[in-house]
Tab-separated table of C-alpha atoms in Angstrom:
chain	number	residue	atom	x	y	z
A	1	MET	CA	0.000	0.000	0.000
A	2	THR	CA	1.374	3.419	-0.993
A	3	ALA	CA	2.199	5.671	1.953
A	4	LYS	CA	0.372	8.993	2.149
A	5	LEU	CA	2.716	11.892	1.559
A	6	LEU	CA	0.088	14.466	2.549
A	7	ASP	CA	-3.017	13.694	4.589
A	8	VAL	CA	-5.529	16.522	5.064
A	9	LYS	CA	-8.580	16.110	7.272
A	10	GLY	CA	-11.478	18.437	8.031
A	11	ILE	CA	-10.028	21.797	7.000
A	12	GLU	CA	-12.395	24.730	7.549
A	13	THR	CA	-11.413	28.252	6.527
A	14	GLN	CA	-13.493	31.360	7.070
A	15	PHE	CA	-13.116	35.058	6.251
A	16	LYS	CA	-14.458	37.970	8.273
A	17	THR	CA	-15.958	40.712	6.106
A	18	PRO	CA	-18.047	43.805	6.920
A	19	GLU	CA	-21.085	41.849	5.715
A	20	GLY	CA	-20.336	38.854	7.948
A	21	LEU	CA	-18.505	35.521	7.786
A	22	ILE	CA	-17.640	33.861	4.491
A	23	TYR	CA	-17.527	30.053	4.775
A	24	ALA	CA	-14.920	29.461	2.068
A	25	VAL	CA	-13.846	25.876	2.883
A	26	ASN	CA	-16.062	23.546	4.898
A	27	GLY	CA	-14.391	20.477	6.341
A	28	VAL	CA	-12.605	19.070	3.286
A	29	SER	CA	-10.374	15.998	3.502
A	30	PHE	CA	-8.030	14.409	0.973
A	31	SER	CA	-4.697	12.627	0.658
A	32	LEU	CA	-1.783	12.638	-1.774
A	33	ASN	CA	0.578	9.749	-2.464
A	34	ASP	CA	4.212	9.794	-3.569
A	35	GLY	CA	4.559	10.645	-7.266
A	36	GLU	CA	0.810	11.080	-7.760
A	37	ILE	CA	-0.903	13.853	-9.744
A	38	VAL	CA	-4.266	14.844	-8.256
A	39	GLY	CA	-6.560	17.344	-9.946
A	40	ILE	CA	-8.923	19.586	-7.973
A	41	VAL	CA	-11.633	21.019	-10.222
A	42	GLY	CA	-14.593	23.335	-9.812
A	43	GLU	CA	-15.846	26.723	-10.901
A	44	SER	CA	-14.280	29.982	-9.758
A	45	GLY	CA	-14.922	30.818	-6.107
A	46	CYS	CA	-15.645	27.258	-4.950
A	47	GLY	CA	-12.651	27.178	-2.563
A	48	LYS	CA	-9.958	25.309	-4.526
A	49	SER	CA	-7.164	27.850	-4.055
A	50	VAL	CA	-8.176	28.686	-0.477
A	51	THR	CA	-7.918	24.997	0.425
A	52	MET	CA	-4.303	24.785	-0.759
A	53	LEU	CA	-3.367	28.166	0.699
A	54	SER	CA	-4.764	26.919	4.013
A	55	VAL	CA	-2.594	23.794	3.872
A	56	LEU	CA	0.483	25.990	3.401
A	57	ARG	CA	-0.679	28.528	6.002
A	58	LEU	CA	-0.695	31.343	3.442
A	59	ILE	CA	-4.096	32.701	4.457
A	60	ASP	CA	-3.825	36.323	5.598
A	61	SER	CA	-5.152	36.676	9.139
A	62	PRO	CA	-7.130	38.855	9.424
A	63	PRO	CA	-9.432	38.541	7.540
A	64	GLY	CA	-8.909	34.789	7.048
A	65	ASN	CA	-8.890	32.142	9.749
A	66	ILE	CA	-8.332	28.374	9.610
A	67	VAL	CA	-10.795	27.279	12.279
A	68	ALA	CA	-10.462	23.477	12.089
A	69	GLY	CA	-8.575	20.601	10.524
A	70	THR	CA	-5.181	18.917	10.248
A	71	ALA	CA	-2.669	18.645	7.400
A	72	HIS	CA	-0.067	15.961	8.072
A	73	PHE	CA	3.027	16.057	5.876
A	74	GLU	CA	5.512	13.283	6.586
A	75	GLY	CA	3.953	12.812	10.007
A	76	ASN	CA	3.936	16.477	11.065
A	77	ASP	CA	0.842	18.687	11.160
A	78	LEU	CA	1.501	21.766	9.018
A	79	LEU	CA	-1.326	23.639	10.768
A	80	GLN	CA	0.371	23.273	14.174
A	81	MET	CA	3.859	24.380	13.112
A	82	ASN	CA	5.280	27.699	14.254
A	83	LYS	CA	6.337	30.318	11.695
A	84	GLU	CA	9.933	29.135	11.489
A	85	GLU	CA	8.943	25.490	11.046
A	86	ILE	CA	6.394	26.161	8.281
A	87	ARG	CA	8.860	28.493	6.551
A	88	LYS	CA	11.300	25.588	6.216
A	89	VAL	CA	8.590	23.513	4.516
A	90	ARG	CA	7.245	26.152	2.108
A	91	GLY	CA	9.344	26.420	-1.029
A	92	ALA	CA	11.734	23.700	0.099
A	93	GLN	CA	9.514	20.620	0.505
A	94	ILE	CA	6.159	21.916	-0.767
A	95	SER	CA	6.194	24.519	-3.542
A	96	MET	CA	3.357	26.426	-5.187
A	97	ILE	CA	2.952	27.918	-8.653
A	98	PHE	CA	0.540	30.812	-8.380
A	99	GLN	CA	-2.110	31.656	-10.943
A	100	ASP	CA	-0.910	35.027	-12.238
A	101	SER	CA	2.808	34.958	-12.960
A	102	MET	CA	3.000	38.716	-13.564
A	103	THR	CA	1.787	39.547	-10.054
A	104	ALA	CA	3.465	36.559	-8.367
A	105	LEU	CA	6.920	37.551	-9.627
A	106	ASN	CA	8.663	40.565	-8.109
A	107	PRO	CA	8.996	43.158	-10.910
A	108	LEU	CA	12.013	44.774	-9.186
A	109	LEU	CA	14.148	41.621	-9.066
A	110	THR	CA	15.676	39.724	-11.957
A	111	ILE	CA	14.373	36.272	-12.754
A	112	GLY	CA	17.736	34.857	-11.727
A	113	ARG	CA	17.654	36.496	-8.305
A	114	GLN	CA	14.164	35.172	-7.625
A	115	ILE	CA	15.382	31.647	-8.307
A	116	THR	CA	18.681	31.906	-6.436
A	117	GLU	CA	17.131	33.307	-3.246
A	118	PRO	CA	15.433	30.038	-2.132
A	119	LEU	CA	18.547	28.093	-3.115
A	120	GLU	CA	20.674	30.245	-0.817
A	121	THR	CA	18.039	30.195	1.952
A	122	HIS	CA	16.979	26.545	1.959
A	123	MET	CA	19.894	24.739	0.306
A	124	ASN	CA	22.746	26.818	1.820
A	125	MET	CA	24.302	27.364	-1.606
A	126	SER	CA	26.836	30.078	-2.304
A	127	LYS	CA	25.893	32.801	-4.795
A	128	SER	CA	27.918	31.167	-7.563
A	129	GLN	CA	26.458	27.724	-6.871
A	130	ALA	CA	22.934	29.147	-6.799
A	131	LYS	CA	23.456	31.005	-10.081
A	132	LYS	CA	24.715	27.867	-11.776
A	133	ARG	CA	21.725	25.899	-10.498
A	134	ALA	CA	19.320	28.679	-11.586
A	135	ILE	CA	20.670	28.481	-15.146
A	136	GLU	CA	20.220	24.701	-15.080
A	137	LEU	CA	16.625	25.084	-13.867
A	138	LEU	CA	15.727	27.637	-16.549
A	139	SER	CA	17.139	25.297	-19.171
A	140	LEU	CA	15.238	22.387	-17.620
A	141	VAL	CA	11.894	24.171	-18.057
A	142	GLY	CA	12.658	25.018	-21.671
A	143	ILE	CA	13.833	28.634	-21.603
A	144	PRO	CA	16.402	29.098	-24.399
A	145	ASP	CA	19.669	30.971	-23.780
A	146	ALA	CA	19.137	30.642	-20.038
A	147	LYS	CA	22.629	31.918	-19.243
A	148	ASP	CA	21.869	35.208	-20.984
A	149	ARG	CA	18.282	35.577	-19.812
A	150	ILE	CA	18.940	34.999	-16.113
A	151	GLY	CA	19.660	38.697	-15.679
A	152	GLU	CA	16.364	39.840	-17.233
A	153	TYR	CA	13.271	41.097	-15.417
A	154	PRO	CA	9.758	39.593	-15.499
A	155	HIS	CA	8.408	42.189	-17.941
A	156	GLN	CA	11.026	41.056	-20.468
A	157	PHE	CA	9.536	37.539	-20.515
A	158	SER	CA	6.393	36.475	-22.393
A	159	GLY	CA	3.453	35.014	-20.431
A	160	GLY	CA	4.494	31.457	-21.217
A	161	MET	CA	8.124	32.137	-20.321
A	162	ARG	CA	7.115	33.771	-17.016
A	163	GLN	CA	5.079	30.694	-16.163
A	164	ARG	CA	8.099	28.497	-16.967
A	165	ALA	CA	10.231	30.720	-14.744
A	166	MET	CA	7.654	30.250	-11.954
A	167	ILE	CA	7.956	26.483	-12.382
A	168	ALA	CA	11.755	26.777	-12.232
A	169	MET	CA	11.421	28.700	-8.946
A	170	ALA	CA	9.033	26.091	-7.568
A	171	LEU	CA	11.432	23.269	-8.487
A	172	ALA	CA	14.539	25.003	-7.166
A	173	CYS	CA	14.772	23.020	-3.929
A	174	ASP	CA	13.581	19.671	-5.336
A	175	PRO	CA	10.218	19.734	-3.520
A	176	LYS	CA	8.304	16.574	-2.732
A	177	ILE	CA	4.978	18.261	-3.586
A	178	LEU	CA	4.219	20.829	-6.282
A	179	ILE	CA	0.918	22.722	-6.021
A	180	ALA	CA	-0.052	24.319	-9.349
A	181	ASP	CA	-2.850	26.883	-9.022
A	182	GLU	CA	-4.344	27.215	-12.521
A	183	PRO	CA	-0.875	27.778	-14.025
A	184	THR	CA	-2.155	27.774	-17.625
A	185	THR	CA	-4.883	30.402	-17.160
A	186	ALA	CA	-4.687	33.203	-19.756
A	187	LEU	CA	-2.167	31.257	-21.865
A	188	ASP	CA	-3.011	30.187	-25.407
A	189	VAL	CA	-3.721	26.503	-25.994
A	190	THR	CA	-0.301	25.794	-27.524
A	191	ILE	CA	1.533	27.156	-24.474
A	192	GLN	CA	-0.962	25.374	-22.185
A	193	ALA	CA	-0.074	22.052	-23.784
A	194	GLN	CA	3.639	22.763	-23.427
A	195	ILE	CA	3.297	23.624	-19.712
A	196	ILE	CA	1.234	20.484	-19.043
A	197	GLU	CA	3.734	18.247	-20.839
A	198	LEU	CA	6.559	19.948	-18.954
A	199	VAL	CA	4.979	19.220	-15.565
A	200	LYS	CA	4.310	15.581	-16.538
A	201	ARG	CA	7.908	15.164	-17.700
A	202	LEU	CA	9.323	16.754	-14.555
A	203	ARG	CA	7.082	14.547	-12.403
A	204	ASP	CA	8.543	11.496	-14.145
A	205	GLU	CA	12.137	12.747	-13.886
A	206	ILE	CA	12.082	14.167	-10.357
A	207	GLY	CA	9.407	11.947	-8.802
A	208	MET	CA	7.467	14.744	-7.112
A	209	ALA	CA	3.748	14.601	-6.387
A	210	VAL	CA	1.517	17.263	-7.956
A	211	ILE	CA	-1.773	18.917	-6.967
A	212	TRP	CA	-3.203	20.676	-10.033
A	213	ILE	CA	-5.979	23.225	-9.374
A	214	THR	CA	-8.185	24.107	-12.342
A	215	HIS	CA	-11.725	24.815	-13.518
A	216	ASP	CA	-11.039	22.917	-16.759
A	217	LEU	CA	-11.830	19.196	-16.715
A	218	GLY	CA	-10.324	18.934	-20.191
A	219	ILE	CA	-6.850	19.675	-18.819
A	220	ILE	CA	-7.179	17.095	-16.059
A	221	ALA	CA	-8.096	14.319	-18.515
A	222	ASN	CA	-4.549	13.990	-19.844
A	223	LEU	CA	-2.675	14.979	-16.706
A	224	ALA	CA	-3.945	13.510	-13.418
A	225	GLN	CA	-4.475	10.015	-12.080
A	226	ARG	CA	-7.179	11.086	-9.637
A	227	VAL	CA	-9.617	13.997	-9.591
A	228	ILE	CA	-11.548	15.737	-6.811
A	229	VAL	CA	-14.583	17.870	-7.703
A	230	MET	CA	-15.308	20.863	-5.450
A	231	TYR	CA	-18.467	22.936	-5.118
A	232	GLY	CA	-19.440	25.667	-2.669
A	233	GLY	CA	-16.583	24.955	-0.266
A	234	TYR	CA	-17.150	21.174	-0.212
A	235	PHE	CA	-15.607	18.180	-1.954
A	236	ILE	CA	-18.524	16.474	-3.702
A	237	GLU	CA	-16.896	13.711	-5.775
A	238	GLU	CA	-13.566	11.898	-5.928
A	239	ALA	CA	-12.468	9.140	-8.314
A	240	PRO	CA	-9.720	8.000	-10.678
A	241	VAL	CA	-9.827	10.193	-13.772
A	242	LYS	CA	-10.924	7.513	-16.243
A	243	GLU	CA	-13.709	6.342	-13.949
A	244	LEU	CA	-14.973	9.861	-13.286
A	245	TYR	CA	-15.198	10.650	-16.997
A	246	LYS	CA	-16.846	7.322	-17.799
A	247	ASN	CA	-19.203	7.138	-14.823
A	248	PRO	CA	-19.765	10.514	-13.078
A	249	GLN	CA	-22.046	10.154	-10.064
A	250	HIS	CA	-22.794	13.721	-8.950
A	251	PRO	CA	-25.210	15.896	-10.962
A	252	TYR	CA	-22.721	18.772	-10.830
A	253	THR	CA	-19.923	16.614	-12.257
A	254	ILE	CA	-22.280	15.411	-14.981
A	255	GLY	CA	-23.042	19.046	-15.807
A	256	LEU	CA	-19.349	19.955	-15.956
A	257	LEU	CA	-18.581	17.065	-18.291
A	258	GLY	CA	-21.621	17.875	-20.410
A	259	SER	CA	-20.279	21.366	-21.021
A	260	LEU	CA	-17.104	19.981	-22.638
A	261	PRO	CA	-16.887	19.339	-26.394
A	262	ARG	CA	-16.196	15.652	-27.104
A	263	MET	CA	-13.888	14.481	-29.877
A	264	ASP	CA	-14.474	10.753	-29.321
A	265	GLU	CA	-18.085	10.595	-30.479
A	266	ASP	CA	-19.342	9.952	-34.029
A	267	GLN	CA	-22.294	12.321	-33.720
A	268	PRO	CA	-21.677	15.739	-32.142
A	269	LYS	CA	-23.906	16.551	-29.198
A	270	ARG	CA	-25.197	19.913	-28.097
A	271	LEU	CA	-23.245	21.280	-25.128
A	272	ILE	CA	-25.275	21.743	-21.953
A	273	SER	CA	-25.046	24.426	-19.289
A	274	ILE	CA	-25.789	24.296	-15.569
A	275	ASP	CA	-28.709	26.575	-14.758
A	276	GLY	CA	-28.558	28.955	-11.816
A	277	LEU	CA	-25.711	30.574	-9.917
A	278	PRO	CA	-23.033	29.314	-7.475
A	279	PRO	CA	-24.054	29.330	-3.795
A	280	ILE	CA	-23.643	32.350	-1.556
A	281	LEU	CA	-20.835	31.448	0.852
A	282	SER	CA	-21.995	33.824	3.588
A	283	GLU	CA	-24.257	31.035	4.814
A	284	LYS	CA	-23.092	27.545	5.783
A	285	PRO	CA	-25.820	25.309	4.363
A	286	THR	CA	-27.524	22.578	6.354
A	287	PHE	CA	-28.691	21.149	3.022
A	288	CYS	CA	-26.929	20.121	-0.203
A	289	PRO	CA	-25.210	23.243	-1.616
A	290	PHE	CA	-26.086	22.144	-5.174
A	291	ALA	CA	-29.797	21.704	-4.410
A	292	TYR	CA	-30.792	25.064	-5.946
A	293	ARG	CA	-29.372	24.042	-9.352
A	294	CYS	CA	-29.966	20.283	-9.355
A	295	THR	CA	-32.482	18.681	-11.699
A	296	HIS	CA	-32.677	15.576	-9.453
A	297	VAL	CA	-33.373	17.417	-6.179
A	298	MET	CA	-35.721	15.751	-3.674
A	299	ASP	CA	-36.927	16.495	-0.133
A	300	ARG	CA	-33.939	14.930	1.643
A	301	CYS	CA	-31.557	17.225	-0.278
A	302	TRP	CA	-33.091	20.229	1.526
A	303	GLN	CA	-33.018	18.527	4.916
A	304	GLU	CA	-29.448	17.205	5.123
A	305	ASN	CA	-26.107	17.966	3.477
A	306	PRO	CA	-24.616	14.681	2.161
A	307	THR	CA	-21.009	13.754	2.945
A	308	LEU	CA	-18.598	11.896	0.680
A	309	GLN	CA	-19.527	8.226	0.747
A	310	PRO	CA	-17.893	5.346	-1.170
A	311	ILE	CA	-19.788	3.721	-4.018
A	312	ASN	CA	-16.820	1.407	-4.654
A	313	SER	CA	-13.215	1.063	-3.455
A	314	THR	CA	-11.945	4.125	-5.390
A	315	HIS	CA	-14.998	6.313	-6.025
A	316	ARG	CA	-16.714	8.585	-3.477
A	317	VAL	CA	-19.643	10.957	-3.965
A	318	ALA	CA	-21.673	13.355	-1.804
A	319	CYS	CA	-25.183	12.932	-3.206
A	320	TRP	CA	-28.391	11.338	-1.942
A	321	ILE	CA	-29.509	10.397	-5.470
A	322	ASP	CA	-28.213	8.010	-8.097
A	323	PRO	CA	-28.398	10.301	-11.168
A	324	GLN	CA	-28.447	7.299	-13.507
A	325	THR	CA	-31.687	5.936	-12.022
A	326	GLY	CA	-33.100	9.023	-10.287
A	327	ARG	CA	-33.574	6.971	-7.114
A	328	GLU	CA	-32.265	7.585	-3.613
A	329	ARG	CA	-29.007	5.758	-2.877
């Protein structure tokens, strides 16, 4: 049995606003194995990024507050570490690629300096050793003439090159886990494909585990081994990728897949959309958060919020109804 590299249980994160509390993440649990790529999917605002930022203790407090949960990494709870302890983990053992490379990179520092800094801090390298390693990393992620470009600033790089530089920074200390927060957003499809192939290749070469956050199920299809679907601050379905695409069990997942164009069917089908709007997170529901938009909704959905329950050894779903039959599970 594969040992769990990261084991997260019951994380709850809230934000205080002038209008009241925002229940951003509501008791989510998941695990990550060595060398595994897990995709976390869901529409914007469902809590994907906040979940991962909570694990790394990057939630600004105030207004944010992690009110419950544990996140065990190699036997130690990240949520109980002091500032010095968690600082030694972030960037060194668990790295994160943020969504917007232009705002994530420091415009006043060269690309080279932003890569060498963690090498000097976490790996105790000298400046010359760190510079040599930075050039190697830029070459590794496919930036041509890395030796010449190491002295350039972020604005001198294209969007795709900045994202590659972000990956180089994230890989600098040979992390065991790479968290990629929608790293291909705003990039054209050609660059997206290159970034995805790069991460897959680096996973194979370095052996790191990857958590890939996205709203695009199409990206996950060719990248991850396992996928977790998130909605309204909750995890609502989890399964191996092939099984989820072949046999989705939550009405929301079915809607997401139905909105994707399919290239493997003889007759093209009309794309569907999910009616309604995402839930308002200022209220923690006592009922299923998808009930307002669900075409299979029944009385029990309004009375009790379902939790993730196994339907087989690898597939879990939080739904009272079997969408294939329309009957209660």
